[in-house]
Short mmCIF file of C-alpha atoms in Angstrom, two decimals:
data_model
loop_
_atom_site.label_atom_id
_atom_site.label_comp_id
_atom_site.label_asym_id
_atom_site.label_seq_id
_atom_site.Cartn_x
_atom_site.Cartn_y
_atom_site.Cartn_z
CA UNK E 20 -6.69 6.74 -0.77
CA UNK E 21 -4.87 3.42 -1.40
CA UNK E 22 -7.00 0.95 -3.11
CA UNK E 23 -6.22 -2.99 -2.39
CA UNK E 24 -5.12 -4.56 -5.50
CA UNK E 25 -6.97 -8.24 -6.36
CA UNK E 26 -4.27 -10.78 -7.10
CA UNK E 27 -3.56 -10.29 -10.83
CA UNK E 28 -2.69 -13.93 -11.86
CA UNK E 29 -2.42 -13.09 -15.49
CA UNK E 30 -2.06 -17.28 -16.52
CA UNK E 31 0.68 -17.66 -14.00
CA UNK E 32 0.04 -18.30 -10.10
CA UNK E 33 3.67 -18.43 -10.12
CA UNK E 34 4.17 -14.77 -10.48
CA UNK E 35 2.68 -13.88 -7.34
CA UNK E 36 5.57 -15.95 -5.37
CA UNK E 37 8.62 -14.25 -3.96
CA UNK E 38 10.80 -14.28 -6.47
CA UNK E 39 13.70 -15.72 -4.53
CA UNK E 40 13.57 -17.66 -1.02
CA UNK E 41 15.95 -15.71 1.57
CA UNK E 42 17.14 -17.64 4.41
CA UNK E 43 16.98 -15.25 7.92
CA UNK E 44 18.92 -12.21 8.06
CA UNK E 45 20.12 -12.78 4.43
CA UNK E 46 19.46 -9.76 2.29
CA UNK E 47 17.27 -9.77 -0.61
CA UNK E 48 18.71 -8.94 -4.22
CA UNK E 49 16.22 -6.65 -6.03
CA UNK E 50 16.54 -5.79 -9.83
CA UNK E 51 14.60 -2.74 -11.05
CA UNK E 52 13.70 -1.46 -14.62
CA UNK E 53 12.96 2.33 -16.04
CA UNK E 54 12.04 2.63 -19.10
CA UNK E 55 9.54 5.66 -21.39
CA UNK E 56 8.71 2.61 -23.79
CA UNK E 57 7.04 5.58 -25.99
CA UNK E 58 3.67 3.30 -26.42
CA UNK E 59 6.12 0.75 -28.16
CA UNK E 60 7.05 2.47 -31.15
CA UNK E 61 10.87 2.43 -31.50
CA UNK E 62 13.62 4.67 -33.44
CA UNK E 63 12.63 2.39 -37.12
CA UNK E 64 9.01 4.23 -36.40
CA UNK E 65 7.92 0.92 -35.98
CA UNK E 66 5.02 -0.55 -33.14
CA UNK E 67 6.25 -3.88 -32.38
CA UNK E 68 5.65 -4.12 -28.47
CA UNK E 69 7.16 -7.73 -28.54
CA UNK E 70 10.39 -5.88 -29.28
CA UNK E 71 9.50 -3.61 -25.93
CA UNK E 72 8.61 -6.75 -24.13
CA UNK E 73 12.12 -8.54 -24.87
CA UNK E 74 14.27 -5.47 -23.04
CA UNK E 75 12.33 -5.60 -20.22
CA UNK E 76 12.75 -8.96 -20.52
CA UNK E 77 16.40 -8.89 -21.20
CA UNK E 78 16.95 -6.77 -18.34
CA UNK E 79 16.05 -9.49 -15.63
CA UNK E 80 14.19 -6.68 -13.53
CA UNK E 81 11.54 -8.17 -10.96
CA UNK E 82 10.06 -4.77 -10.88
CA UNK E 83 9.26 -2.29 -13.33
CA UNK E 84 8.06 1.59 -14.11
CA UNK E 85 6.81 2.16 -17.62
CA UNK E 86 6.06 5.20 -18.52
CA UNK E 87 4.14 6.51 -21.89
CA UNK E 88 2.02 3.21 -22.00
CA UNK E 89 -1.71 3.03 -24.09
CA UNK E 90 -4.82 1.49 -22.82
CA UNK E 91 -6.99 1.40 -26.12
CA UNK E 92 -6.11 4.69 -26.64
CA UNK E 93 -5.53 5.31 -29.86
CA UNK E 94 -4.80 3.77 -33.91
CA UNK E 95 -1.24 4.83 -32.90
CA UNK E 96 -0.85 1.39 -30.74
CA UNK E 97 -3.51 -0.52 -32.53
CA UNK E 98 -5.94 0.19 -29.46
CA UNK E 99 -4.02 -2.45 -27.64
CA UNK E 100 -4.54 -2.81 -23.95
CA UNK E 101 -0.93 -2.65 -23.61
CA UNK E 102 -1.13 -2.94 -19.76
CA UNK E 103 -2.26 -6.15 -19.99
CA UNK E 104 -0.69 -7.59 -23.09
CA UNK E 105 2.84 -6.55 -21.37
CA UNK E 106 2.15 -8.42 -17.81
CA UNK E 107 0.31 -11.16 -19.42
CA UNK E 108 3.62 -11.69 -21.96
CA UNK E 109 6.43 -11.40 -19.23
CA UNK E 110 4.56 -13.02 -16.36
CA UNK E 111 4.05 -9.97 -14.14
CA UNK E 112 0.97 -8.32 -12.03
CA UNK E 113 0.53 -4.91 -12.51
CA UNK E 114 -1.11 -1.90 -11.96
CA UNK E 115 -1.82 1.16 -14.89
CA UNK E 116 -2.11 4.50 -13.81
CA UNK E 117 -4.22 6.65 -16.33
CA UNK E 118 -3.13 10.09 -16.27
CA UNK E 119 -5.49 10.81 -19.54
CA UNK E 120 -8.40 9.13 -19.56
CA UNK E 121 -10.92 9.98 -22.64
CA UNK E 122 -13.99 9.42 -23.62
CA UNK E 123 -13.91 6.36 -26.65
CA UNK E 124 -14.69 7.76 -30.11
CA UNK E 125 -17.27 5.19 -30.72
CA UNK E 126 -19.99 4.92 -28.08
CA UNK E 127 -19.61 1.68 -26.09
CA UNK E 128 -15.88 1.59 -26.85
CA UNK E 129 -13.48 1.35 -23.81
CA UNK E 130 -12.41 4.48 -22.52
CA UNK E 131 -9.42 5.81 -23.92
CA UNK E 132 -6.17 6.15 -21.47
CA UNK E 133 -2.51 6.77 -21.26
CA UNK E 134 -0.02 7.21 -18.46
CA UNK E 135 2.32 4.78 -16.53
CA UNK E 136 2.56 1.34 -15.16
CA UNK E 137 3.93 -0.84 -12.85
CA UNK E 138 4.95 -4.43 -13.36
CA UNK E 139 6.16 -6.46 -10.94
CA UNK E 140 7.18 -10.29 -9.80
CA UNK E 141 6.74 -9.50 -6.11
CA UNK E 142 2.66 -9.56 -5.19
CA UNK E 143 0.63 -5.97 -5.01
CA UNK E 144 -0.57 -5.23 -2.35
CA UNK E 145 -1.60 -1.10 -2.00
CA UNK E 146 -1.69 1.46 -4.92
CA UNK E 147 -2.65 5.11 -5.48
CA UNK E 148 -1.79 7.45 -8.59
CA UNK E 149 -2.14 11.18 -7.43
CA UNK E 150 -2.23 13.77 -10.27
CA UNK E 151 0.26 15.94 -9.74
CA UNK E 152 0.63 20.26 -10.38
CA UNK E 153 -0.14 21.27 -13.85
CA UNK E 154 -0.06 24.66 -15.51
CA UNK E 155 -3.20 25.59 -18.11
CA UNK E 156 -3.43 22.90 -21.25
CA UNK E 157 -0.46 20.72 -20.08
CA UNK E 158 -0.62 17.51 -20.31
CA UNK E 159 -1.69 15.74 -16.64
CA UNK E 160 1.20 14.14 -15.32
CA UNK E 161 0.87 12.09 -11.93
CA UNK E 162 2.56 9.80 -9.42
CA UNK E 163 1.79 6.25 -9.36
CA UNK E 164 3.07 3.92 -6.11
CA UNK E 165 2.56 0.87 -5.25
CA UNK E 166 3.72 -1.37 -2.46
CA UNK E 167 5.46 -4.55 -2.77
CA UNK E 168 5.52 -7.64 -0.59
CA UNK E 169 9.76 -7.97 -1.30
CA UNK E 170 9.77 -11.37 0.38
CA UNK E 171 8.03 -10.07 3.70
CA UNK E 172 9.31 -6.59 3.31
CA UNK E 173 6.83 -3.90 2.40
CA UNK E 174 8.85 -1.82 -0.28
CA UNK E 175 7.51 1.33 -1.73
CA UNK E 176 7.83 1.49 -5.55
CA UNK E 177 6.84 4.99 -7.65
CA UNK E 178 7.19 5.81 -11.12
CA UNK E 179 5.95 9.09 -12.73
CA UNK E 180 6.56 10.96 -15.76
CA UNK E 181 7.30 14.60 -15.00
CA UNK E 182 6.44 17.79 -17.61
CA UNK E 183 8.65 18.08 -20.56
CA UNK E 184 7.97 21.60 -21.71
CA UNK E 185 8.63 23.91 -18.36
CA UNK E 186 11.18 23.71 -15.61
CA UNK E 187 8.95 25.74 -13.46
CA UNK E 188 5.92 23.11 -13.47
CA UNK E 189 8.75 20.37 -13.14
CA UNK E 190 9.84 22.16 -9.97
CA UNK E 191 6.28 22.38 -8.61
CA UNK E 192 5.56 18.89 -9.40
CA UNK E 193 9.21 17.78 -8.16
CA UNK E 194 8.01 19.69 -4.57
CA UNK E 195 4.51 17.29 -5.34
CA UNK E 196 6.66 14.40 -5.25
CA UNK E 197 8.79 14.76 -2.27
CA UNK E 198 5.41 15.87 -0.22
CA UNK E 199 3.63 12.86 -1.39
CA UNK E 200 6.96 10.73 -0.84
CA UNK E 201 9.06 11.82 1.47
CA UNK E 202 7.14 10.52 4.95
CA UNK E 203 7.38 7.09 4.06
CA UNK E 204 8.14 4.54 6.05
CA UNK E 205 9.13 1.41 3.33
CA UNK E 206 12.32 1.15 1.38
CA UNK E 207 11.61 3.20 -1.02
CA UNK E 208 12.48 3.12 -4.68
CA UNK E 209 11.02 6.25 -7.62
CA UNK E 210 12.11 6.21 -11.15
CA UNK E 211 10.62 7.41 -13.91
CA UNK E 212 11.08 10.27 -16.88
CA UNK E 213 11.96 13.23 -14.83
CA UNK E 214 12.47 15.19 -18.34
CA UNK E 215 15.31 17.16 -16.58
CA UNK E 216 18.95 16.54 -15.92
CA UNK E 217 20.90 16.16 -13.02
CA UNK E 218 21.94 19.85 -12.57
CA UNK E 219 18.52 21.44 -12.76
CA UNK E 220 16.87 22.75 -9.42
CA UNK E 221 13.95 20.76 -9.82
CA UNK E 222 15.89 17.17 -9.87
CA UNK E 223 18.06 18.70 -6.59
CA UNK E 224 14.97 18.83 -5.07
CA UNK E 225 14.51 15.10 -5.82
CA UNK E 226 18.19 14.14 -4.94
CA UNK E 227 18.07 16.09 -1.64
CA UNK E 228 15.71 13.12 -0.35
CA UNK E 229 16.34 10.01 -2.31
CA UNK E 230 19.85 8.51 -3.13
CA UNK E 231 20.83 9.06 -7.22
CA UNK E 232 21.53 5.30 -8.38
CA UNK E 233 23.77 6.01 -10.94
CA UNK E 234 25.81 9.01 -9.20
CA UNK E 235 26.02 5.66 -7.00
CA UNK E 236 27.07 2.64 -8.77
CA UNK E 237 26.48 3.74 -12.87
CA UNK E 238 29.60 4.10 -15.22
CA UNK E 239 29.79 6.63 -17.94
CA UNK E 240 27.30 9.14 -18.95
CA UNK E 241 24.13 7.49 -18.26
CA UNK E 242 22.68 9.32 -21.12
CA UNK E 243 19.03 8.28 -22.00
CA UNK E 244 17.20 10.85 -24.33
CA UNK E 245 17.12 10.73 -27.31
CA UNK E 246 17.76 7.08 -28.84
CA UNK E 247 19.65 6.41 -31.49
CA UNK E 248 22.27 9.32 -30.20
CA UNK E 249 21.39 10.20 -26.39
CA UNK E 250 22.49 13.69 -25.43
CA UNK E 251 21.47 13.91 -21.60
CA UNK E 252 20.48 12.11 -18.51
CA UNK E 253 16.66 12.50 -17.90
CA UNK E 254 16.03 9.07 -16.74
CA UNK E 255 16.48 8.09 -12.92
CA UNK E 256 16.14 5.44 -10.02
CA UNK E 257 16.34 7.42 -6.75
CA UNK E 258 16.03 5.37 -3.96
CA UNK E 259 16.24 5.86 -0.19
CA UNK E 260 18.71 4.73 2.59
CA UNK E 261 16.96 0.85 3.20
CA UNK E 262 17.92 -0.02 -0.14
CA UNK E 263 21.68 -0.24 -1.15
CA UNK E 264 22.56 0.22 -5.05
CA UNK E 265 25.11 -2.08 -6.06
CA UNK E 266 24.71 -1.93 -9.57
CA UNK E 267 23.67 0.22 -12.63
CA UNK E 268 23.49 0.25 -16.39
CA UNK E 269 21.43 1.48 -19.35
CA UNK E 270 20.60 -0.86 -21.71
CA UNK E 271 20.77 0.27 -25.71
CA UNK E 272 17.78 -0.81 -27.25
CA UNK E 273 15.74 0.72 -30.64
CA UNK E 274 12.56 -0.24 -29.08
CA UNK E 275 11.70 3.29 -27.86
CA UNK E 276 13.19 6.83 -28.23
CA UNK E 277 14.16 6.42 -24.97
CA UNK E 278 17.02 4.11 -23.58
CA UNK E 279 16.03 1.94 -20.22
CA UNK E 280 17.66 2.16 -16.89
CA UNK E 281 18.40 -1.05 -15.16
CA UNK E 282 19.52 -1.03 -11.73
CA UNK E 283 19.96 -3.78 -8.68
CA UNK E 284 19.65 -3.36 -4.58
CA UNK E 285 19.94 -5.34 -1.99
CA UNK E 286 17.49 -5.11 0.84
CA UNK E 287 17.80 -5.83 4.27
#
């Protein structure tokens, strides 16, 4: 069930203000981020999660998915709470989405957790992650939404962070997603690391329901995975009919192994 989110003021009431005033009947520009920050290690195999911080940053996005994100979890990312650390730095609210969630090694250590997170300029107001279909020792994946007040319009935002390893538990979870998904009533906006590209059954599936943003508006390849020399298009914003794409790009950064996805809408 949806949990109601407390208001996140992370040093800055100003964060939970619309992010632009609309006068009536004027439609609301909305810029939206992707990105698998790969727990902000970058192509140098350095951690520096300033250097993760400054694309988002650089991106303008009001809203963001962020997949592959630590919550003390492990030496690898100093046992940040990298949740926090990235909404406090960039002035967002947020929610974090735990898809592993471990026991810490030390007793009376926070747990240890991984998965994805949302940042956003807009207020919080409902969230849920649902795990979604998993085969034997794979790694939990799941679906985390949460809805936005857009300037008085609800707006459905999900980000997930499908299977890498088999196309047949991407499908499965894919058929998760649009179950989950597909009877909602809010603009709605998923993105994420669907670890397929466009031409596999399992991201038809997705495409069947939710508008492709950079089949839409995007110029070139689009290519994503892997940084420094992307070969293919995993990365998406799929978005449904209330929401109109009028812009795409992907950003080249070092700061992951993945390259963002920056996209704008207008609403309303």
């Amino acid at each position: 069930m949806y949990r109601r989110i407390g208001v996140l003021v992370l040093g800055c009431l100003l964060a939970m203000a619309p992010v632009t005033a609309q006068a009536a009947g004027q439609a609301t520009t909305v810029k939206t981020l992707t990105f698998n920050i790969h727990h902000g290690q970058g192509t140098d195999g350095k951690l520096d999660l300033e250097r993760t911080a400054k694309a988002i940053e650089a991106s303008g996005a009001a809203v963001v998915g962020l997949q592959e994100v630590d919550k003390y979890f492990d030496a690898r990312s100093n046992w940040v709470d990298q949740p926090a650390w990235l909404a406090t730095r960039l002035g967002m609210t947020y929610v974090f989405a735990p898809n592993l969630d471990w026991d810490p090694l030390e007793p009376g250590k926070p747990r240890r957790q991984y998965g994805n997170l949302v940042l956003s300029k807009y207020p919080i107001l409902e969230s849920r992650n649902t795990p979604l279909p998993k085969v034997g020792t794979e790694e939990q994946r799941g679906l985390l939404e949460a809805v936005l007040d857009v300037n008085g319009t609800p707006v459905r935002f999900a980000n997930t962070h499908l299977n890498n390893a088999t196309p047949a538990e991407r499908q499965q979870q894919a058929t998760a997603v649009v179950n989950l998904l597909g009877a909602a009533t809010e603009p709605t906006l998923l993105v994420g690391d669907l670890n397929a590209i466009p031409t596999t059954a399992e991201i038809k599936t997705l495409t069947a329901r939710w508008k492709d943003t950079w089949t839409e508006v995007g110029i070139g390849l689009g290519f994503t995975s892997s940084v420094p020399l992307p070969t293919r298009r995993i990365d998406y914003q799929l978005h449904s009919p209330a929401l109109k794409a009028t812009a795409a790009s992907v950003p080249s950064t070092f700061a992951s192994d993945h390259y963002p996805v920056a996209a704008t809408f207008t609403l309303g």
